[in-house]
Short mmCIF file of C-alpha atoms and ligand atoms in Angstrom, two decimals:
data_model
loop_
_atom_site.label_atom_id
_atom_site.label_comp_id
_atom_site.label_asym_id
_atom_site.label_seq_id
_atom_site.Cartn_x
_atom_site.Cartn_y
_atom_site.Cartn_z
CA MET R 274 158.40 -15.61 74.59
CA THR R 275 157.24 -16.82 78.11
CA LYS R 276 154.26 -15.53 79.71
CA TYR R 277 153.87 -15.11 83.73
CA ILE R 278 150.37 -15.22 85.36
CA PHE R 279 150.82 -14.75 89.37
CA ILE R 280 147.93 -15.81 91.01
CA SER R 281 148.04 -14.13 94.77
CA GLY R 282 145.10 -14.37 97.56
CA GLY R 283 143.56 -11.54 99.93
CA VAL R 284 141.53 -10.96 103.16
CA ILE R 285 142.02 -14.85 104.37
CA SER R 286 143.73 -18.08 103.65
CA GLY R 287 142.35 -20.97 102.58
CA LEU R 288 140.79 -19.49 99.46
CA GLY R 289 141.81 -21.99 96.90
CA LYS R 290 144.26 -20.29 95.24
CA GLY R 291 145.63 -23.64 94.46
CA ILE R 292 142.22 -24.99 92.60
CA THR R 293 142.19 -21.36 90.65
CA THR R 294 145.92 -22.08 89.43
CA ALA R 295 145.10 -25.54 88.65
CA SER R 296 141.86 -25.02 86.85
CA LEU R 297 143.58 -21.64 85.23
CA SER R 298 146.18 -23.78 83.80
CA ALA R 299 143.88 -26.59 82.65
CA ILE R 300 141.98 -24.22 80.86
CA LEU R 301 145.13 -22.90 79.09
CA GLN R 302 146.83 -26.25 78.32
CA ASN R 303 143.19 -27.19 77.01
CA ASN R 304 143.85 -24.34 74.25
CA GLY R 305 146.91 -26.18 73.46
CA TYR R 306 149.49 -23.79 75.20
CA LYS R 307 152.46 -25.65 77.50
CA VAL R 308 152.06 -24.67 80.67
CA SER R 309 154.14 -24.80 84.09
CA PRO R 310 152.27 -24.25 87.45
CA MET R 311 154.16 -23.34 90.20
CA LYS R 312 153.87 -22.84 94.19
CA VAL R 313 155.94 -19.97 96.08
CA ASP R 314 155.85 -20.77 100.22
CA MET R 315 156.48 -18.04 102.41
CA TYR R 316 158.70 -20.44 105.00
CA LEU R 317 161.80 -20.92 105.52
CA ASN R 318 162.18 -24.72 105.28
CA ILE R 319 163.68 -25.55 102.16
CA ASP R 320 160.97 -28.32 101.34
CA ALA R 321 157.51 -29.20 103.06
CA GLY R 322 159.52 -32.42 104.28
CA THR R 323 160.26 -30.97 107.64
CA ILE R 324 157.02 -29.48 108.48
CA ARG R 325 154.21 -31.37 110.49
CA PRO R 326 151.47 -32.38 108.34
CA ILE R 327 148.85 -31.21 110.82
CA GLU R 328 150.28 -27.83 110.09
CA HIS R 329 150.48 -27.77 106.44
CA GLY R 330 148.57 -30.23 104.94
CA GLU R 331 149.78 -33.34 102.91
CA VAL R 332 153.42 -33.42 101.92
CA PHE R 333 153.48 -34.19 98.03
CA VAL R 334 156.51 -35.67 96.19
CA THR R 335 157.51 -35.06 92.70
CA GLU R 336 158.60 -37.48 90.41
CA ASP R 337 162.44 -36.34 90.42
CA GLY R 338 161.93 -36.46 94.65
CA LEU R 339 160.89 -33.17 96.03
CA GLU R 340 159.02 -32.85 99.07
CA THR R 341 156.47 -29.78 98.28
CA ASP R 342 153.12 -28.38 99.18
CA GLN R 343 150.05 -30.16 98.45
CA ASP R 344 148.70 -27.75 95.85
CA LEU R 345 151.40 -29.22 93.47
CA GLY R 346 149.26 -32.43 93.65
CA ASN R 347 146.25 -30.19 92.56
CA TYR R 348 148.01 -28.90 89.11
CA GLU R 349 149.31 -32.23 88.68
CA ARG R 350 145.48 -33.85 88.98
CA PHE R 351 144.42 -30.75 86.84
CA THR R 352 146.71 -30.94 84.08
CA GLY R 353 147.79 -34.66 84.11
CA GLU R 354 151.45 -33.11 83.88
CA PRO R 355 154.14 -34.32 86.49
CA LEU R 356 155.69 -31.48 87.83
CA HIS R 357 159.63 -31.00 88.50
CA ARG R 358 161.44 -29.24 91.80
CA VAL R 359 161.71 -26.07 89.60
CA ASN R 360 157.77 -25.66 90.07
CA TYR R 361 158.28 -25.15 93.92
CA MET R 362 160.30 -22.31 95.51
CA THR R 363 160.22 -21.59 99.28
CA THR R 364 162.41 -18.19 100.74
CA GLY R 365 164.42 -20.91 102.44
CA GLN R 366 165.46 -22.00 98.80
CA VAL R 367 165.64 -19.04 97.72
CA TYR R 368 168.19 -17.43 100.54
CA ALA R 369 169.91 -20.53 100.69
CA GLU R 370 171.00 -19.91 96.65
CA VAL R 371 171.82 -16.18 97.43
CA LEU R 372 174.14 -17.08 100.41
CA ARG R 373 175.93 -19.56 98.62
CA LYS R 374 176.36 -17.53 95.72
CA GLU R 375 177.47 -14.71 98.39
CA ARG R 376 180.06 -17.10 99.60
CA SER R 377 181.35 -18.09 96.57
CA PHE R 378 182.05 -14.69 95.72
CA GLU R 379 179.92 -14.97 93.04
CA TYR R 380 178.50 -11.50 93.81
CA GLU R 381 182.36 -9.97 93.08
CA GLY R 382 181.97 -7.60 96.24
CA GLU R 383 178.70 -6.39 95.78
CA ASP R 384 176.58 -5.80 98.55
CA VAL R 385 174.15 -8.36 98.32
CA GLU R 386 170.76 -6.95 99.15
CA ALA R 387 167.16 -8.24 99.47
CA ILE R 388 166.36 -5.90 95.78
CA PRO R 389 168.06 -6.77 93.27
CA HIS R 390 169.74 -10.02 94.62
CA VAL R 391 167.13 -11.60 96.23
CA THR R 392 164.34 -10.96 93.90
CA ASP R 393 166.87 -11.48 91.01
CA GLU R 394 166.89 -15.13 92.63
CA ILE R 395 163.29 -15.15 92.85
CA ILE R 396 162.92 -14.26 88.98
CA ARG R 397 165.36 -16.40 87.89
CA ARG R 398 163.77 -19.37 89.22
CA ILE R 399 160.47 -18.55 87.83
CA LYS R 400 162.30 -18.19 84.76
CA MET R 401 163.63 -21.70 85.03
CA ALA R 402 160.11 -23.16 85.62
CA GLY R 403 159.39 -21.62 81.93
CA GLU R 404 162.09 -23.48 79.97
CA ASP R 405 160.42 -25.16 77.56
CA LYS R 406 157.09 -24.08 78.14
CA GLU R 407 154.80 -21.11 76.92
CA ILE R 408 153.05 -19.94 80.39
CA VAL R 409 154.07 -20.20 83.86
CA LEU R 410 151.89 -19.38 86.51
CA ILE R 411 152.85 -18.55 89.88
CA GLU R 412 150.66 -19.15 93.26
CA LEU R 413 151.77 -16.62 95.81
CA GLY R 414 151.55 -18.65 99.10
CA GLY R 415 149.63 -16.39 102.25
CA THR R 416 147.80 -13.52 101.69
CA VAL R 417 148.98 -9.88 100.16
CA GLY R 418 150.33 -7.49 103.21
CA GLU R 419 152.02 -10.40 105.25
CA TYR R 420 155.53 -9.31 106.15
CA GLN R 421 156.79 -12.78 105.07
CA ASN R 422 155.89 -12.95 101.25
CA GLY R 423 156.62 -9.38 100.43
CA ILE R 424 159.68 -9.89 98.67
CA PHE R 425 157.68 -12.44 96.06
CA PHE R 426 155.56 -9.72 95.41
CA GLU R 427 158.13 -7.43 94.65
CA ALA R 428 159.94 -9.80 92.43
CA ALA R 429 156.25 -9.78 90.94
CA ARG R 430 156.37 -5.95 90.32
CA ILE R 431 159.62 -5.99 88.99
CA LEU R 432 159.02 -8.83 86.28
CA LYS R 433 156.01 -6.85 85.23
CA MET R 434 158.01 -3.78 85.11
CA ASN R 435 160.53 -5.46 82.82
CA GLU R 436 158.07 -7.24 80.67
CA PRO R 437 154.59 -5.65 80.68
CA GLU R 438 153.56 -7.35 78.13
CA ASN R 439 154.26 -10.72 79.43
CA VAL R 440 152.58 -10.74 82.83
CA VAL R 441 149.31 -10.78 84.34
CA HIS R 442 148.33 -10.53 87.65
CA ILE R 443 145.04 -12.34 89.23
CA HIS R 444 144.15 -11.77 92.82
CA VAL R 445 141.90 -13.82 94.62
CA ALA R 446 139.82 -12.56 97.21
CA TYR R 447 136.99 -13.32 99.77
CA LEU R 448 133.67 -12.26 99.93
CA PRO R 449 132.16 -12.46 103.01
CA VAL R 450 128.36 -12.45 103.84
CA PRO R 451 128.23 -11.45 107.63
CA GLY R 452 124.95 -13.29 108.96
CA HIS R 453 123.97 -10.47 111.18
CA LEU R 454 123.54 -8.37 107.63
CA GLY R 455 123.13 -10.85 105.00
CA GLU R 456 124.58 -8.78 102.35
CA MET R 457 127.97 -9.37 100.22
CA LYS R 458 130.68 -7.43 101.59
CA THR R 459 133.08 -6.07 98.84
CA LYS R 460 134.77 -3.78 101.20
CA PRO R 461 137.66 -6.03 102.52
CA ALA R 462 138.41 -7.27 98.93
CA GLN R 463 138.65 -3.63 98.05
CA GLN R 464 141.46 -3.11 100.45
CA SER R 465 143.34 -6.17 99.90
CA VAL R 466 143.57 -5.00 96.30
CA ARG R 467 144.61 -1.85 98.10
CA ILE R 468 147.34 -3.27 99.38
CA LEU R 469 148.38 -4.74 96.55
CA ASN R 470 148.34 -1.44 94.89
CA SER R 471 150.49 -0.10 97.53
CA MET R 472 153.46 -2.66 96.72
CA GLY R 473 152.96 -1.19 93.08
CA ILE R 474 150.85 -4.09 91.52
CA GLN R 475 147.46 -3.22 89.48
CA PRO R 476 145.57 -6.91 89.31
CA ASP R 477 144.35 -7.27 85.80
CA PHE R 478 141.55 -9.71 87.05
CA VAL R 479 140.24 -9.95 90.27
CA ILE R 480 138.13 -13.41 91.57
CA GLY R 481 135.69 -12.92 94.14
CA ARG R 482 135.37 -16.40 96.40
CA SER R 483 132.58 -16.67 98.36
CA GLU R 484 130.09 -18.87 99.62
CA GLN R 485 126.86 -17.29 97.21
CA PRO R 486 127.45 -16.57 93.82
CA MET R 487 128.19 -12.71 93.30
CA ASP R 488 125.53 -10.55 91.92
CA GLN R 489 126.27 -7.87 88.89
CA LYS R 490 125.77 -5.14 91.69
CA ARG R 491 129.07 -6.49 93.64
CA LYS R 492 130.66 -7.02 90.05
CA GLU R 493 130.10 -3.40 89.28
CA LYS R 494 131.39 -2.01 92.47
CA ILE R 495 134.63 -4.11 92.92
CA ALA R 496 135.42 -3.50 89.00
CA LEU R 497 134.70 0.61 90.01
CA PHE R 498 137.23 0.78 93.43
CA CYS R 499 139.68 -1.84 91.98
CA ASN R 500 140.25 -0.06 88.87
CA ILE R 501 139.48 -2.84 86.69
CA PRO R 502 136.59 -3.34 83.67
CA THR R 503 133.74 -5.57 85.17
CA GLU R 504 134.31 -8.47 82.75
CA ALA R 505 137.56 -8.80 84.63
CA VAL R 506 135.66 -9.39 87.95
CA ILE R 507 135.15 -13.30 88.33
CA GLY R 508 132.91 -15.14 90.65
CA ASN R 509 133.73 -18.08 92.06
CA PRO R 510 131.15 -19.36 94.61
CA ASP R 511 131.31 -22.46 96.82
CA VAL R 512 130.73 -25.66 94.18
CA GLU R 513 129.97 -29.20 95.01
CA SER R 514 133.34 -30.43 93.49
CA ILE R 515 136.58 -28.73 92.54
CA TYR R 516 136.48 -30.52 89.17
CA GLN R 517 133.73 -28.07 88.46
CA ILE R 518 136.29 -24.73 89.00
CA PRO R 519 137.77 -24.85 85.25
CA LEU R 520 134.27 -24.96 83.40
CA LEU R 521 133.17 -22.30 86.00
CA LEU R 522 136.23 -19.93 85.18
CA ALA R 523 135.70 -20.87 81.32
CA GLU R 524 132.26 -19.86 81.12
CA GLN R 525 132.85 -15.97 82.40
CA ASN R 526 136.13 -15.76 80.06
CA LEU R 527 138.74 -16.03 82.29
CA GLY R 528 141.03 -18.11 79.94
CA PHE R 529 140.12 -16.05 76.89
CA MET R 530 140.54 -12.62 78.34
CA VAL R 531 143.94 -13.84 79.94
CA CYS R 532 145.59 -14.72 76.51
CA GLU R 533 144.15 -11.61 74.98
CA LYS R 534 146.03 -9.40 78.11
CA LEU R 535 149.10 -11.39 77.55
CA GLY R 536 149.07 -11.07 73.47
CA LEU R 537 148.22 -15.19 72.72
CA LYS R 538 146.48 -16.05 70.04
CA GLU R 539 142.43 -16.07 70.69
CA ILE R 540 141.78 -19.04 72.45
CA LYS R 541 139.28 -22.31 71.47
CA SER R 542 138.54 -24.18 74.30
CA ASP R 543 137.46 -27.33 74.44
CA LEU R 544 136.33 -28.67 77.96
CA SER R 545 133.62 -31.52 76.80
CA LEU R 546 136.08 -33.96 78.77
CA TRP R 547 135.39 -31.72 82.14
CA LYS R 548 132.01 -31.56 81.38
CA LYS R 549 131.29 -35.36 81.07
CA LEU R 550 133.61 -35.84 84.48
CA VAL R 551 131.16 -33.61 86.16
CA LYS R 552 128.27 -34.98 85.26
CA THR R 553 129.37 -38.08 86.25
CA ILE R 554 129.97 -36.38 89.53
CA LYS R 555 126.96 -35.06 90.13
CA SER R 556 124.55 -38.19 88.76
CA ASP R 557 122.93 -40.43 90.91
CA LEU R 558 125.35 -43.65 91.36
CA PRO R 559 125.32 -46.18 93.60
CA GLU R 560 127.63 -45.54 96.80
CA VAL R 561 130.63 -47.20 97.64
CA LYS R 562 131.37 -46.31 101.45
CA ILE R 563 135.15 -46.06 102.04
CA ALA R 564 137.06 -45.78 105.50
CA VAL R 565 140.16 -43.96 105.68
CA VAL R 566 141.95 -44.69 109.04
CA GLY R 567 144.50 -42.12 109.88
CA LYS R 568 145.87 -40.22 113.11
CA TYR R 569 145.99 -36.60 111.55
CA PHE R 570 142.55 -36.39 111.29
CA GLY R 571 141.70 -34.58 114.59
CA SER R 572 142.51 -30.87 115.05
CA GLY R 573 141.05 -29.26 118.01
CA ASP R 574 137.30 -29.51 117.50
CA TYR R 575 137.96 -29.91 113.66
CA MET R 576 138.26 -32.84 111.35
CA LEU R 577 141.24 -31.76 108.89
CA SER R 578 141.47 -33.85 105.54
CA ASP R 579 144.00 -31.65 103.76
CA VAL R 580 146.80 -34.12 105.17
CA TYR R 581 145.49 -37.20 103.10
CA ILE R 582 144.38 -34.79 100.28
CA SER R 583 146.02 -37.01 97.53
CA VAL R 584 144.55 -40.42 98.87
CA ILE R 585 141.40 -38.95 98.61
CA GLU R 586 141.06 -37.55 95.50
CA ALA R 587 142.38 -40.96 93.98
CA ILE R 588 139.73 -43.02 95.63
CA LYS R 589 136.95 -40.54 94.27
CA HIS R 590 138.94 -40.58 90.80
CA ALA R 591 138.52 -44.43 91.12
CA SER R 592 135.18 -44.41 92.37
CA TRP R 593 133.63 -42.22 89.33
CA ALA R 594 136.02 -44.74 87.04
CA ASN R 595 133.80 -47.82 88.38
CA GLY R 596 130.56 -46.07 88.34
CA LYS R 597 130.50 -45.19 91.91
CA LYS R 598 129.69 -42.29 94.17
CA PRO R 599 132.48 -42.28 96.91
CA VAL R 600 131.39 -41.76 100.39
CA LEU R 601 134.20 -41.17 102.16
CA THR R 602 134.75 -41.66 105.92
CA TRP R 603 137.73 -40.40 108.46
CA ILE R 604 138.61 -42.46 111.07
CA ASP R 605 140.80 -41.23 113.86
CA SER R 606 142.77 -43.96 114.59
CA ASP R 607 142.05 -42.95 118.60
CA ASP R 608 138.47 -43.65 117.77
CA VAL R 609 139.37 -47.65 116.72
CA GLU R 610 141.71 -47.68 119.89
CA LYS R 611 138.70 -46.11 121.88
CA GLN R 612 135.48 -48.49 120.69
CA GLY R 613 137.13 -51.95 118.86
CA ALA R 614 137.67 -52.07 115.07
CA ALA R 615 134.16 -54.22 114.52
CA LYS R 616 132.43 -51.20 116.26
CA ILE R 617 133.61 -48.56 114.20
CA LEU R 618 134.57 -50.22 110.59
CA GLY R 619 131.86 -52.93 110.71
CA GLY R 620 129.55 -51.41 107.33
CA PHE R 621 132.41 -49.77 105.28
CA ASP R 622 132.96 -51.71 101.84
CA GLY R 623 136.66 -50.61 101.35
CA ILE R 624 139.48 -49.79 104.05
CA VAL R 625 142.57 -47.84 103.31
CA VAL R 626 145.33 -47.15 105.79
CA PRO R 627 147.47 -44.25 104.64
CA GLY R 628 151.25 -42.89 104.67
CA GLY R 629 152.43 -42.13 108.36
CA PHE R 630 155.02 -41.57 110.40
CA GLY R 631 155.88 -42.09 114.61
CA GLU R 632 153.99 -44.07 117.29
CA ARG R 633 150.70 -42.53 117.84
CA GLY R 634 147.73 -44.71 117.14
CA ILE R 635 149.63 -47.73 115.57
CA GLU R 636 148.19 -50.66 117.62
CA ALA R 637 144.91 -49.59 116.88
CA THR R 638 145.44 -49.42 112.97
CA ILE R 639 147.09 -52.78 113.25
CA LYS R 640 144.05 -53.52 114.55
CA ALA R 641 141.88 -52.32 111.46
CA ILE R 642 143.89 -54.31 109.08
CA GLN R 643 143.30 -57.06 111.18
CA TYR R 644 139.92 -56.55 111.04
CA ALA R 645 139.75 -56.19 107.08
CA ARG R 646 141.93 -59.32 106.65
CA GLU R 647 139.83 -61.67 108.78
CA ASN R 648 136.45 -60.03 107.69
CA GLN R 649 137.31 -60.22 103.85
CA VAL R 650 137.02 -56.53 103.38
CA PRO R 651 139.13 -55.11 100.63
CA TYR R 652 142.42 -53.05 102.06
CA LEU R 653 144.64 -50.82 100.34
CA GLY R 654 147.70 -50.10 102.77
CA LEU R 655 150.17 -46.96 101.12
CA CYS R 656 153.82 -46.95 102.54
CA TYR R 657 152.94 -46.89 106.54
CA GLY R 658 149.79 -48.82 105.61
CA MET R 659 152.00 -51.52 104.12
CA GLN R 660 154.55 -51.73 106.80
CA LEU R 661 151.51 -52.20 109.22
CA ALA R 662 149.62 -54.69 107.33
CA THR R 663 153.12 -56.74 107.29
CA ILE R 664 153.34 -56.66 110.63
CA GLU R 665 149.83 -57.42 111.47
CA PHE R 666 150.09 -60.51 108.96
CA ALA R 667 153.72 -61.70 110.73
CA ARG R 668 152.03 -61.24 114.33
CA ASN R 669 148.95 -62.90 113.64
CA VAL R 670 149.38 -65.46 110.94
CA ALA R 671 152.72 -66.28 110.90
CA GLY R 672 152.95 -66.09 114.57
CA ILE R 673 156.00 -63.95 114.78
CA LYS R 674 154.49 -62.40 118.08
CA GLY R 675 157.07 -59.70 118.88
CA ALA R 676 156.93 -58.34 115.30
CA HIS R 677 157.45 -54.63 114.72
CA THR R 678 158.98 -51.73 113.00
CA GLU R 679 162.33 -50.24 113.85
CA GLU R 680 160.92 -46.81 113.55
CA ILE R 681 158.81 -47.18 117.00
CA ASP R 682 160.50 -50.37 118.98
CA PRO R 683 164.22 -50.51 117.79
CA LYS R 684 164.75 -53.21 120.65
CA ALA R 685 161.93 -55.26 119.63
CA LYS R 686 162.87 -58.63 118.83
CA ASP R 687 161.56 -59.48 115.39
CA LEU R 688 162.00 -56.43 113.49
CA VAL R 689 159.88 -57.22 110.41
CA ILE R 690 160.17 -53.76 108.86
CA HIS R 691 163.33 -52.02 109.68
CA ILE R 692 165.43 -48.72 108.41
CA MET R 693 167.13 -48.78 105.36
CA PRO R 694 171.07 -49.04 105.32
CA ASP R 695 171.84 -45.46 104.11
CA GLN R 696 169.00 -44.11 106.06
CA GLN R 697 170.71 -45.03 109.17
CA LYS R 698 173.73 -43.03 108.27
CA LYS R 699 171.83 -40.34 107.73
CA MET R 700 170.03 -40.56 110.92
CA LEU R 701 172.95 -40.48 113.18
CA LYS R 702 174.24 -37.73 111.23
CA GLN R 703 171.11 -36.07 111.63
CA GLU R 704 170.59 -35.38 107.99
CA TYR R 705 166.86 -35.34 108.29
CA GLY R 706 165.80 -32.89 105.07
CA GLY R 707 165.31 -34.23 101.71
CA THR R 708 167.16 -37.71 102.71
CA MET R 709 164.37 -40.22 102.78
CA ARG R 710 163.96 -42.40 99.79
CA LEU R 711 161.97 -39.98 97.69
CA GLY R 712 160.47 -39.53 94.04
CA ALA R 713 159.63 -42.12 91.54
CA TRP R 714 161.68 -45.61 91.59
CA PRO R 715 161.18 -48.60 88.86
CA CYS R 716 159.36 -51.61 90.46
CA LYS R 717 158.81 -55.17 88.99
CA LEU R 718 155.55 -56.88 89.41
CA ALA R 719 155.30 -60.98 90.09
CA LYS R 720 152.93 -62.58 88.07
CA GLY R 721 149.87 -64.26 89.31
CA THR R 722 149.24 -61.32 91.59
CA LYS R 723 146.30 -58.92 91.74
CA SER R 724 148.88 -56.15 91.09
CA LEU R 725 150.03 -57.18 88.13
CA GLU R 726 146.28 -57.87 86.96
CA ALA R 727 145.40 -54.07 88.33
CA TYR R 728 148.75 -52.35 86.14
CA GLY R 729 148.40 -54.69 83.26
CA GLN R 730 152.07 -54.57 82.72
CA ALA R 731 155.22 -55.91 85.04
CA ASN R 732 157.39 -52.64 85.00
CA ILE R 733 156.06 -49.65 86.64
CA LYS R 734 157.52 -46.72 88.45
CA GLU R 735 156.05 -45.20 91.50
CA ARG R 736 156.80 -42.50 93.86
CA HIS R 737 158.30 -43.24 97.29
CA ARG R 738 158.86 -41.21 100.65
CA HIS R 739 160.04 -43.56 103.37
CA ARG R 740 162.91 -44.34 105.44
CA TYR R 741 161.91 -48.17 106.45
CA GLU R 742 161.48 -50.65 104.53
CA PHE R 743 160.43 -54.68 104.44
CA ASN R 744 163.09 -57.09 106.10
CA ASN R 745 164.43 -59.66 103.57
CA ASP R 746 165.22 -62.14 106.95
CA TYR R 747 161.41 -62.41 107.30
CA LYS R 748 160.72 -63.06 103.57
CA ASP R 749 160.75 -67.02 103.37
CA GLN R 750 158.92 -67.53 106.66
CA LEU R 751 156.22 -64.96 105.67
CA GLU R 752 156.16 -66.25 102.23
CA LYS R 753 155.44 -69.87 103.78
CA ALA R 754 152.41 -67.97 106.13
CA GLY R 755 150.72 -67.01 103.16
CA LEU R 756 151.98 -63.81 102.48
CA LYS R 757 152.85 -62.95 98.65
CA ILE R 758 155.35 -60.71 97.58
CA ALA R 759 154.10 -59.15 94.66
CA GLY R 760 156.53 -56.32 93.42
CA THR R 761 160.15 -55.79 94.27
CA THR R 762 162.91 -53.24 92.61
CA PRO R 763 163.91 -54.97 89.49
CA ASP R 764 166.78 -56.18 91.29
CA GLY R 765 164.32 -57.73 93.77
CA LYS R 766 166.62 -56.29 96.70
CA LEU R 767 163.52 -54.04 98.36
CA VAL R 768 160.15 -55.17 98.83
CA GLU R 769 157.41 -52.85 97.40
CA ILE R 770 154.34 -54.71 97.37
CA VAL R 771 152.76 -57.61 99.66
CA GLU R 772 149.17 -59.11 98.78
CA ILE R 773 147.23 -61.74 100.81
CA PRO R 774 146.12 -64.09 97.97
CA ASP R 775 143.08 -65.80 99.65
CA HIS R 776 141.54 -62.43 100.09
CA PRO R 777 138.97 -60.52 97.77
CA PHE R 778 141.69 -57.53 97.66
CA PHE R 779 144.38 -57.14 100.17
CA VAL R 780 147.45 -55.06 98.64
CA GLY R 781 149.82 -52.90 100.70
CA VAL R 782 152.59 -50.94 99.01
CA GLN R 783 155.61 -49.28 99.78
CA PHE R 784 154.73 -46.46 97.65
CA HIS R 785 152.52 -43.57 97.19
CA PRO R 786 150.13 -44.46 94.37
CA GLU R 787 147.97 -41.63 95.33
CA PHE R 788 150.13 -38.92 93.74
CA GLN R 789 149.81 -40.35 90.41
CA SER R 790 146.10 -40.26 89.87
CA THR R 791 144.24 -37.88 88.05
CA PRO R 792 140.41 -37.74 87.38
CA PHE R 793 141.16 -38.61 83.39
CA ALA R 794 143.39 -41.29 84.55
CA PRO R 795 142.33 -42.65 87.72
CA HIS R 796 145.39 -45.09 89.28
CA PRO R 797 145.22 -48.64 88.18
CA LEU R 798 145.70 -50.17 92.10
CA PHE R 799 142.95 -47.72 93.37
CA LYS R 800 140.45 -48.92 90.58
CA ALA R 801 140.87 -52.45 91.24
CA PHE R 802 140.41 -51.67 94.76
CA ILE R 803 137.24 -50.14 94.34
CA GLU R 804 136.16 -52.74 92.12
CA ALA R 805 136.77 -55.15 94.73
CA ALA R 806 134.88 -52.92 97.43
CA GLY R 807 131.95 -52.37 94.97
CA LYS R 808 131.51 -55.76 95.38
N1 LIG H 177 157.20 -44.05 108.48
C1 LIG H 177 157.78 -44.83 107.44
C2 LIG H 177 158.57 -44.78 107.10
O1 LIG H 177 159.43 -44.45 107.34
C3 LIG H 177 156.41 -44.88 106.47
C4 LIG H 177 156.57 -43.24 105.52
C5 LIG H 177 155.37 -43.13 104.86
O2 LIG H 177 154.17 -43.69 105.39
N2 LIG H 177 155.19 -42.47 103.67
O3 LIG H 177 159.13 -45.68 106.16
#
C-alpha cells in the first residue's frame, strides 16, 4: 500500500517547504523506504521552462527532460536519486489533460467539473508518482488560503477521506518575532491551520519555521490551538546549512512519528553520514574563493542566488570533498562591465560562468572569461559559459574577430555558436515550450583531457538545456589555435566539451553537470575544478 505525505505552507512563502520535503524524504529513505518526492506548482505554465528565472528561481531539468521547479533539485540532492516527469505537476498540466480528455469524449457526456474531474486527475498524478514506491511526499506550492492552489488542497482532502490510514498532512508555518515585542508569536500559524481546517484538512504535524528556536511554551500553545499533541509540533529554526535539517527533524522524531501514523514498521534511522557531512561543513577548513559571474543576481536592492542554486550547491559539495570551505561571491556581469574584470575578479581562486540566455551582460562575461584564461585562473563554464568561452577563444586567440553566437547576433560574420537545425524549425513555428535540447544525453570524452581524468571513464551522461551549439565549421580553425575538443556526442557530431590544455583548468561544458551533484556524490568536474582552484 503506497503512503502519501502532504507538505503545505502557511503565513509566508519561502519557508523552506522544499528543504523540509527533501529532508523528510532523506530520513524515510534512510530507513529503507522507497520515496518519491513531488512538487505541485499552482501556475498555469505546463513546466518551469517558460518562466523568467528572476521570477521563479532556477529551472531544474530532470533526466527525462522536464523543466521543473528548483525544489526537485533539492529532492535529488538530499536523496541522491534521479526524479522524473511524474515528480512534477502544475495546474497547467492538470487542466491540459482534463481538457484533452473532454475533447476526446473520454468523460462520455458528463459535465466536466473541478470536483471530481480535476481533483481525480490530480490524485491520478500523485498515484503515478507512487508506482513502485512506498511513500510519495507531495509538496504543495504556495501558501494555504491562496485562491490559485485551492484545488490541490481539495485533492489532498479527498485522498485522505478515501484512504485515511495512508495519508499524513504536515503544515509548515512561520513564527515571527516582531522587533518591537521581542516575543515569538504563534497566532499567524494558528490562523493558517484554521484555514486548513476550513478546507476540511486537519494537519497531523505542524512545523514551526523561525529565526530563533521555538520554546516549550509556544509548542504547547500551537498544540492546544491546532488540535495536535505537543510532540507533533516540530521546531525548525534557522541553521547554518540546509544539510543540518534532516538531523534536526530526526532528533525531534518526525520520521518515527510519521511512520507510526502511517502504520509503517518502526524505523531505525542511521544518519551517521549526515552527521559526518555536517561536521565537515562546520569545521575550520582552508577557504577556496570562487566567483560566480551571472546576470540574474540583482533584483531591486537585493541579490538573488536562487537562480543558480544547483551550481552553488555543486561548488559547495566539491569544496567539502576537497577539504575546503567554499567562499562564494556572486558577481553581477554589469559590475564587470562598469569596473573592469581585473578589479572585480582579482583575488579569486576560481571563476564559474553558469548557464544563461540573451544579450544582457554578455560582453562583460566574455571579458571575465578572458581574464580567467589569460591569468591562469581555473575556469568552469556551464552551457552558456561554454559557448561564451568558445567565442572568447575564437576572438582573442584564434583571431576570428567577429566571432559570436547566433542567439545574439544572427547576422555576425563568424557564428562560432549557431542554432541547432531542429531548433530553428521549432523557433520558426514559435514552439517554445519544452522544446530545447533537454534531459540526459550521452557524451564521449577524448583521451588526454582534464575531463576524462576527472570522470575516470570515457562514456558519460549529462543533462542539457539549450538551443544553440558549437559550429563545427570552426572546429579545425579553433583546434589549430589550441582549443581542445574534449567531449562530443558518441557519433562525434555535437561538441559537448572544450578545454584549453596549457592552462591549470579551463573547461567549458555544453551540459549542466550541476544537476547531478549531491553532497555524498560530488560531481567529478566540479571536484577537479575546486582541486585546481585550491592550488
Ligand atoms: N542560451 C544558450 C542556448 O540556448 C545557453 C543555454 C544555457 O545556458 N542553458 O544554447
